[in-house]
Amino acid sequence: MILFLLVITMLSFFPIFYSDELLYSALARYHIRSGNKSFRQTDLELFGYSSQQVSKITLTNNLNYLVKNLSFFYRQTFDVLLQNHTLYPFYATFLTPQEAWLLKDSMKKKLSGSILEVAKVATNSTGDSRKFLKFCPTCLKEDEEKYGEPYWHRLHQIPGVLVCSEHSVPLLDSSIPIESKATQYHSASLENCDISISVIHYTDSTLEKLLNLVKDIEWLQNRKIEFKGLAWLRKKYQSCLISQGYISLLPGNKIVFDEQVFFDRIFDFYGKDFLDAIDLNLCTNRGKYFKYCLLGCDINPVIDRVTHILLVKFITNNFIEFFRS
Ligand SMILES: [Zn+2]
């Protein structure tokens, strides 16, 4: 009986990962090939249980089980899955080594709590409020021609990534929600990636800034800079703002922040179109949100990584110098 139970949990096949494919995408392709009638059945085969994690698309947990499941015919390590096929490298940015370890550990096992809390991600914060899986219309066409099927690219799902760095075109929303209570496995297809529905146009200058942001995000998540914590970040911002003349120190440890000048300069630096594209709140709540991230980031239980990247870039233009000093 025990032998029988073990046998039915083994996978008899699994699709080979495509370049920079999101893990969820390969799981969805497995679902189609398996012929399973329900997503729950696919969940049971892949993970041994049916999960209710809302963030399973980007931060899949219980990966140790999946890796063991795959090992019978396909060598894949936990670290390879984590680093190359999930959004862990992005969410590990702005986490201390201990916090990143905790997130990694949470993705290894079956998790009963919220992985978003561990990753310090807000479902409705700026930059993270992406509702649908994204796709590049040119990648979609090329993948279809090359592999006979499209797939979800991992880089395209990272908050702040709004353009395809390979083709320099805006990413479009598919019809597949990025968060849903019950896990559903939807592979990318010409039906759910309809290029005729949404047309996005950016000015050349905004497009260039969006492409630079993709490079910055990629650089930051690949460099694995040791982060010293949000209290350190706040103090670092403060000292930069003092040295650049935006903050004056008064007796009794009081500070005066010349926020209007700071906001005018950062708005000039990035431009309204770019900030609108990243998140409308950055423009509509002119300045307030930046101030909150600059001087209150360590009291916030969640981290808006994209806004911090924009702030660091504006303040120093040099990530290495900023994080290492
Ligand atoms: Zn593309």
CSV table of C-alpha atoms and ligand atoms in Angstrom, one decimal:
chain,number,residue,atom,x,y,z
A,1,MET,CA,0.0,0.0,0.0
A,2,ILE,CA,2.8,2.4,0.9
A,3,LEU,CA,4.6,1.5,-2.3
A,4,PHE,CA,1.4,2.2,-4.3
A,5,LEU,CA,1.1,5.7,-2.7
A,6,LEU,CA,4.7,6.5,-3.5
A,7,VAL,CA,4.2,5.4,-7.1
A,8,ILE,CA,1.2,7.6,-7.8
A,9,THR,CA,3.0,10.8,-6.6
A,10,MET,CA,5.9,10.3,-9.1
A,11,LEU,CA,5.8,12.4,-12.3
A,12,SER,CA,6.2,10.5,-15.5
A,13,PHE,CA,7.3,13.5,-17.4
A,14,PHE,CA,7.9,17.2,-17.1
A,15,PRO,CA,8.5,19.8,-19.9
A,16,ILE,CA,12.0,21.2,-20.3
A,17,PHE,CA,12.3,24.8,-19.2
A,18,TYR,CA,12.6,27.5,-21.8
A,19,SER,CA,15.1,30.3,-21.4
A,20,ASP,CA,14.0,32.6,-18.5
A,21,GLU,CA,10.7,30.7,-18.2
A,22,LEU,CA,8.7,31.4,-15.1
A,23,LEU,CA,8.3,28.2,-13.0
A,24,TYR,CA,4.5,28.7,-13.1
A,25,SER,CA,4.7,28.6,-16.9
A,26,ALA,CA,6.4,25.2,-17.0
A,27,LEU,CA,3.8,23.9,-14.4
A,28,ALA,CA,1.0,25.2,-16.6
A,29,ARG,CA,2.5,23.5,-19.6
A,30,TYR,CA,2.7,20.3,-17.5
A,31,HIS,CA,-1.0,20.7,-16.7
A,32,ILE,CA,-1.9,20.8,-20.4
A,33,ARG,CA,0.3,17.8,-21.3
A,34,SER,CA,-0.9,15.8,-18.4
A,35,GLY,CA,-4.5,15.9,-19.6
A,36,ASN,CA,-5.7,16.4,-16.1
A,37,LYS,CA,-9.3,17.6,-15.8
A,38,SER,CA,-8.7,19.7,-12.8
A,39,PHE,CA,-6.0,22.1,-11.5
A,40,ARG,CA,-6.3,20.4,-8.1
A,41,GLN,CA,-5.2,17.1,-9.7
A,42,THR,CA,-2.2,18.9,-11.2
A,43,ASP,CA,-1.4,20.5,-7.8
A,44,LEU,CA,-1.6,17.1,-6.1
A,45,GLU,CA,0.7,15.5,-8.7
A,46,LEU,CA,3.3,18.3,-8.6
A,47,PHE,CA,3.3,19.3,-4.9
A,48,GLY,CA,1.4,16.6,-3.0
A,49,TYR,CA,-1.3,18.9,-1.9
A,50,SER,CA,-3.5,21.7,-3.2
A,51,SER,CA,-2.3,25.1,-2.1
A,52,GLN,CA,-4.3,28.3,-1.5
A,53,GLN,CA,-1.2,30.6,-1.7
A,54,VAL,CA,-2.2,33.7,-3.6
A,55,SER,CA,1.3,34.4,-4.7
A,56,LYS,CA,2.0,31.0,-6.1
A,57,ILE,CA,2.6,32.3,-9.6
A,58,THR,CA,5.6,34.4,-8.7
A,59,LEU,CA,6.8,32.9,-5.4
A,60,THR,CA,6.0,29.2,-5.6
A,61,ASN,CA,6.5,27.3,-2.3
A,62,ASN,CA,7.0,23.6,-1.4
A,63,LEU,CA,9.8,23.5,-4.0
A,64,ASN,CA,11.6,20.7,-2.2
A,65,TYR,CA,8.7,18.4,-2.9
A,66,LEU,CA,8.7,19.4,-6.6
A,67,VAL,CA,12.4,19.0,-6.9
A,68,LYS,CA,12.2,15.4,-5.5
A,69,ASN,CA,9.3,14.7,-7.8
A,70,LEU,CA,11.3,15.8,-10.8
A,71,SER,CA,14.5,14.0,-9.8
A,72,PHE,CA,13.5,10.7,-11.2
A,73,PHE,CA,14.0,11.7,-14.8
A,74,TYR,CA,15.1,15.4,-14.8
A,75,ARG,CA,18.0,16.8,-12.7
A,76,GLN,CA,16.9,20.1,-11.3
A,77,THR,CA,18.1,21.6,-8.0
A,78,PHE,CA,16.1,23.8,-5.7
A,79,ASP,CA,18.6,26.6,-6.2
A,80,VAL,CA,18.3,26.5,-10.0
A,81,LEU,CA,14.5,26.7,-9.8
A,82,LEU,CA,14.6,29.4,-7.2
A,83,GLN,CA,17.3,31.6,-8.9
A,84,ASN,CA,16.3,31.1,-12.6
A,85,HIS,CA,12.6,30.5,-12.6
A,86,THR,CA,10.9,32.4,-9.7
A,87,LEU,CA,10.9,36.0,-8.7
A,88,TYR,CA,12.9,35.2,-5.6
A,89,PRO,CA,16.0,37.1,-6.8
A,90,PHE,CA,14.0,40.3,-7.2
A,91,TYR,CA,12.2,40.0,-3.9
A,92,ALA,CA,15.5,39.2,-2.2
A,93,THR,CA,16.7,42.7,-3.0
A,94,PHE,CA,16.2,45.1,-0.1
A,95,LEU,CA,16.1,42.1,2.3
A,96,THR,CA,18.9,41.5,4.8
A,97,PRO,CA,20.7,38.1,4.3
A,98,GLN,CA,18.7,36.7,7.3
A,99,GLU,CA,15.4,37.9,5.7
A,100,ALA,CA,16.4,36.5,2.3
A,101,TRP,CA,17.3,33.2,3.9
A,102,LEU,CA,13.9,33.1,5.6
A,103,LEU,CA,12.1,33.7,2.2
A,104,LYS,CA,14.3,31.0,0.6
A,105,ASP,CA,13.4,28.6,3.4
A,106,SER,CA,9.7,29.4,3.1
A,107,MET,CA,9.8,28.6,-0.6
A,108,LYS,CA,11.5,25.2,0.1
A,109,LYS,CA,8.6,23.9,2.2
A,110,LYS,CA,4.9,23.7,2.5
A,111,LEU,CA,3.9,27.0,3.9
A,112,SER,CA,0.8,27.7,6.0
A,113,GLY,CA,1.3,31.5,6.4
A,114,SER,CA,1.6,34.1,3.8
A,115,ILE,CA,4.8,34.2,1.7
A,116,LEU,CA,4.0,37.8,0.7
A,117,GLU,CA,4.5,38.7,4.4
A,118,VAL,CA,7.9,36.9,4.5
A,119,ALA,CA,8.9,38.7,1.2
A,120,LYS,CA,7.5,42.0,2.6
A,121,VAL,CA,5.4,42.5,-0.5
A,122,ALA,CA,2.1,44.4,-0.4
A,123,THR,CA,-0.5,43.3,-2.8
A,124,ASN,CA,-1.7,46.9,-3.4
A,125,SER,CA,1.6,48.8,-3.1
A,126,THR,CA,3.1,50.8,-5.9
A,127,GLY,CA,5.1,48.7,-8.4
A,128,ASP,CA,3.7,45.5,-6.9
A,129,SER,CA,0.1,46.1,-7.9
A,130,ARG,CA,0.4,44.1,-11.2
A,131,LYS,CA,-2.9,42.4,-11.8
A,132,PHE,CA,-2.2,40.2,-14.8
A,133,LEU,CA,0.7,38.2,-16.2
A,134,LYS,CA,2.5,40.2,-18.9
A,135,PHE,CA,3.8,39.3,-22.3
A,136,CYS,CA,5.8,40.9,-25.1
A,137,PRO,CA,4.0,40.6,-28.4
A,138,THR,CA,7.3,40.0,-30.3
A,139,CYS,CA,8.5,37.4,-27.9
A,140,LEU,CA,5.1,35.7,-28.2
A,141,LYS,CA,5.4,35.5,-31.9
A,142,GLU,CA,9.0,34.4,-31.9
A,143,ASP,CA,8.5,31.7,-29.2
A,144,GLU,CA,5.5,30.4,-31.1
A,145,GLU,CA,7.7,30.1,-34.2
A,146,LYS,CA,10.7,28.6,-32.4
A,147,TYR,CA,9.1,26.3,-29.9
A,148,GLY,CA,5.6,25.8,-31.3
A,149,GLU,CA,4.1,27.4,-28.1
A,150,PRO,CA,4.5,30.7,-26.2
A,151,TYR,CA,5.5,30.8,-22.6
A,152,TRP,CA,5.5,33.2,-19.6
A,153,HIS,CA,8.9,35.0,-19.4
A,154,ARG,CA,10.0,35.5,-15.8
A,155,LEU,CA,11.6,38.9,-16.4
A,156,HIS,CA,8.4,40.3,-17.8
A,157,GLN,CA,6.6,39.6,-14.5
A,158,ILE,CA,8.9,41.6,-12.3
A,159,PRO,CA,7.4,44.7,-10.8
A,160,GLY,CA,8.8,47.8,-12.6
A,161,VAL,CA,9.5,45.9,-15.8
A,162,LEU,CA,7.1,47.4,-18.3
A,163,VAL,CA,9.1,46.9,-21.5
A,164,CYS,CA,10.8,43.9,-23.2
A,165,SER,CA,14.5,44.6,-23.0
A,166,GLU,CA,15.2,42.3,-26.0
A,167,HIS,CA,12.7,44.0,-28.4
A,168,SER,CA,12.3,47.5,-26.8
A,169,VAL,CA,8.5,47.3,-26.9
A,170,PRO,CA,5.9,47.8,-24.2
A,171,LEU,CA,4.7,44.7,-22.4
A,172,LEU,CA,1.0,44.0,-22.6
A,173,ASP,CA,-1.4,42.5,-20.0
A,174,SER,CA,-2.7,39.0,-20.6
A,175,SER,CA,-6.1,38.0,-19.3
A,176,ILE,CA,-4.5,35.7,-16.6
A,177,PRO,CA,-4.7,37.3,-13.1
A,178,ILE,CA,-1.4,37.1,-11.2
A,179,GLU,CA,-3.2,36.4,-8.0
A,180,SER,CA,-6.1,34.1,-7.4
A,181,LYS,CA,-7.1,32.2,-4.3
A,182,ALA,CA,-7.2,28.8,-5.9
A,183,THR,CA,-4.2,28.0,-8.1
A,184,GLN,CA,-5.1,27.8,-11.8
A,185,TYR,CA,-2.5,26.7,-14.3
A,186,HIS,CA,-2.9,28.7,-17.5
A,187,SER,CA,-0.1,28.4,-20.0
A,188,ALA,CA,0.5,31.4,-22.2
A,189,SER,CA,-1.5,31.2,-25.4
A,190,LEU,CA,-2.7,33.3,-28.3
A,191,GLU,CA,-6.1,33.4,-26.7
A,192,ASN,CA,-5.0,34.8,-23.3
A,193,CYS,CA,-2.3,37.0,-24.8
A,194,ASP,CA,-4.4,39.0,-27.2
A,195,ILE,CA,-2.2,41.6,-28.9
A,196,SER,CA,-5.2,43.5,-30.4
A,197,ILE,CA,-6.9,44.4,-27.0
A,198,SER,CA,-4.4,46.8,-25.4
A,199,VAL,CA,-2.1,49.2,-27.2
A,200,ILE,CA,0.4,51.0,-25.1
A,201,HIS,CA,2.6,53.8,-26.5
A,202,TYR,CA,5.5,55.4,-24.7
A,203,THR,CA,7.5,58.4,-25.8
A,204,ASP,CA,11.1,57.7,-26.9
A,205,SER,CA,12.4,59.3,-23.7
A,206,THR,CA,10.1,57.3,-21.4
A,207,LEU,CA,10.9,54.1,-23.3
A,208,GLU,CA,14.6,54.7,-22.8
A,209,LYS,CA,14.1,55.3,-19.1
A,210,LEU,CA,11.9,52.2,-18.8
A,211,LEU,CA,14.6,50.1,-20.5
A,212,ASN,CA,17.2,51.6,-18.1
A,213,LEU,CA,15.1,50.6,-15.2
A,214,VAL,CA,14.9,47.0,-16.5
A,215,LYS,CA,18.7,47.0,-16.7
A,216,ASP,CA,19.0,48.4,-13.1
A,217,ILE,CA,16.6,45.8,-11.8
A,218,GLU,CA,18.5,43.0,-13.5
A,219,TRP,CA,21.8,44.3,-12.3
A,220,LEU,CA,20.6,44.6,-8.7
A,221,GLN,CA,19.0,41.2,-8.5
A,222,ASN,CA,22.0,39.5,-10.1
A,223,ARG,CA,24.7,41.3,-8.0
A,224,LYS,CA,23.3,40.0,-4.6
A,225,ILE,CA,24.5,43.1,-2.8
A,226,GLU,CA,24.4,42.5,1.0
A,227,PHE,CA,21.6,44.7,2.3
A,228,LYS,CA,22.0,46.2,5.7
A,229,GLY,CA,18.4,46.7,6.6
A,230,LEU,CA,15.7,49.4,6.2
A,231,ALA,CA,16.9,51.4,9.2
A,232,TRP,CA,20.3,51.6,7.6
A,233,LEU,CA,18.6,52.6,4.3
A,234,ARG,CA,16.7,55.4,6.0
A,235,LYS,CA,19.9,56.7,7.7
A,236,LYS,CA,21.7,56.5,4.4
A,237,TYR,CA,19.0,58.4,2.6
A,238,GLN,CA,19.1,61.0,5.3
A,239,SER,CA,22.9,61.4,5.1
A,240,CYS,CA,22.7,61.8,1.3
A,241,LEU,CA,19.9,64.3,1.5
A,242,ILE,CA,22.0,66.3,4.1
A,243,SER,CA,25.1,66.3,2.0
A,244,GLN,CA,23.1,67.3,-1.1
A,245,GLY,CA,21.5,70.2,0.8
A,246,TYR,CA,17.9,68.9,0.8
A,247,ILE,CA,17.9,68.4,4.6
A,248,SER,CA,19.2,70.9,7.2
A,249,LEU,CA,20.0,69.9,10.7
A,250,LEU,CA,18.8,72.1,13.5
A,251,PRO,CA,19.8,72.0,17.2
A,252,GLY,CA,18.1,69.2,19.2
A,253,ASN,CA,18.4,66.6,16.3
A,254,LYS,CA,15.6,68.3,14.4
A,255,ILE,CA,15.7,68.2,10.6
A,256,VAL,CA,14.2,70.4,8.0
A,257,PHE,CA,13.5,68.7,4.7
A,258,ASP,CA,13.2,71.0,1.7
A,259,GLU,CA,10.8,68.5,0.1
A,260,GLN,CA,9.4,70.8,-2.6
A,261,VAL,CA,12.8,71.3,-4.2
A,262,PHE,CA,13.6,67.6,-3.9
A,263,PHE,CA,10.3,66.6,-5.5
A,264,ASP,CA,10.7,69.1,-8.3
A,265,ARG,CA,14.1,67.8,-9.1
A,266,ILE,CA,13.1,64.1,-9.0
A,267,PHE,CA,10.1,64.8,-11.1
A,268,ASP,CA,12.3,66.7,-13.6
A,269,PHE,CA,14.8,63.8,-13.6
A,270,TYR,CA,12.3,61.1,-14.4
A,271,GLY,CA,9.4,63.0,-16.1
A,272,LYS,CA,5.7,62.7,-15.5
A,273,ASP,CA,5.2,60.1,-18.3
A,274,PHE,CA,7.7,57.8,-16.8
A,275,LEU,CA,6.4,58.1,-13.3
A,276,ASP,CA,2.8,57.7,-14.6
A,277,ALA,CA,3.8,54.5,-16.3
A,278,ILE,CA,5.5,53.1,-13.2
A,279,ASP,CA,2.6,54.1,-10.9
A,280,LEU,CA,0.1,56.9,-11.0
A,281,ASN,CA,0.4,57.4,-7.3
A,282,LEU,CA,3.9,58.8,-7.7
A,283,CYS,CA,2.4,61.7,-9.6
A,284,THR,CA,-1.0,62.1,-8.1
A,285,ASN,CA,0.3,62.1,-4.5
A,286,ARG,CA,3.0,64.4,-5.6
A,287,GLY,CA,6.0,63.9,-3.3
A,288,LYS,CA,4.2,62.4,-0.3
A,289,TYR,CA,4.9,58.9,-1.3
A,290,PHE,CA,8.6,59.6,-2.0
A,291,LYS,CA,8.9,61.3,1.4
A,292,TYR,CA,7.4,58.3,3.1
A,293,CYS,CA,9.8,55.9,1.3
A,294,LEU,CA,12.8,58.2,2.1
A,295,LEU,CA,12.2,58.9,5.8
A,296,GLY,CA,9.7,56.2,6.9
A,297,CYS,CA,10.8,53.1,5.1
A,298,ASP,CA,11.8,51.2,8.2
A,299,ILE,CA,8.3,51.6,9.8
A,300,ASN,CA,6.6,50.1,6.8
A,301,PRO,CA,6.1,46.3,7.0
A,302,VAL,CA,6.3,46.1,3.2
A,303,ILE,CA,9.1,47.2,0.8
A,304,ASP,CA,8.4,49.1,-2.4
A,305,ARG,CA,11.5,47.9,-4.2
A,306,VAL,CA,10.8,49.8,-7.5
A,307,THR,CA,10.5,53.2,-5.7
A,308,HIS,CA,13.7,52.5,-3.7
A,309,ILE,CA,15.5,51.8,-7.0
A,310,LEU,CA,14.3,55.1,-8.4
A,311,LEU,CA,15.3,57.0,-5.3
A,312,VAL,CA,18.8,55.4,-5.1
A,313,LYS,CA,19.4,56.0,-8.8
A,314,PHE,CA,18.3,59.7,-8.4
A,315,ILE,CA,20.4,60.3,-5.3
A,316,THR,CA,23.7,58.6,-6.3
A,317,ASN,CA,23.4,57.2,-9.9
A,318,ASN,CA,25.6,54.4,-8.6
A,319,PHE,CA,24.2,51.4,-6.8
A,320,ILE,CA,27.6,49.9,-5.8
A,321,GLU,CA,28.8,53.1,-4.2
A,322,PHE,CA,25.4,53.6,-2.4
A,323,PHE,CA,25.1,50.1,-0.9
A,324,ARG,CA,28.8,49.5,-0.1
A,325,SER,CA,29.6,52.8,1.6
B,1,ZN,ZN,10.2,40.6,-26.4
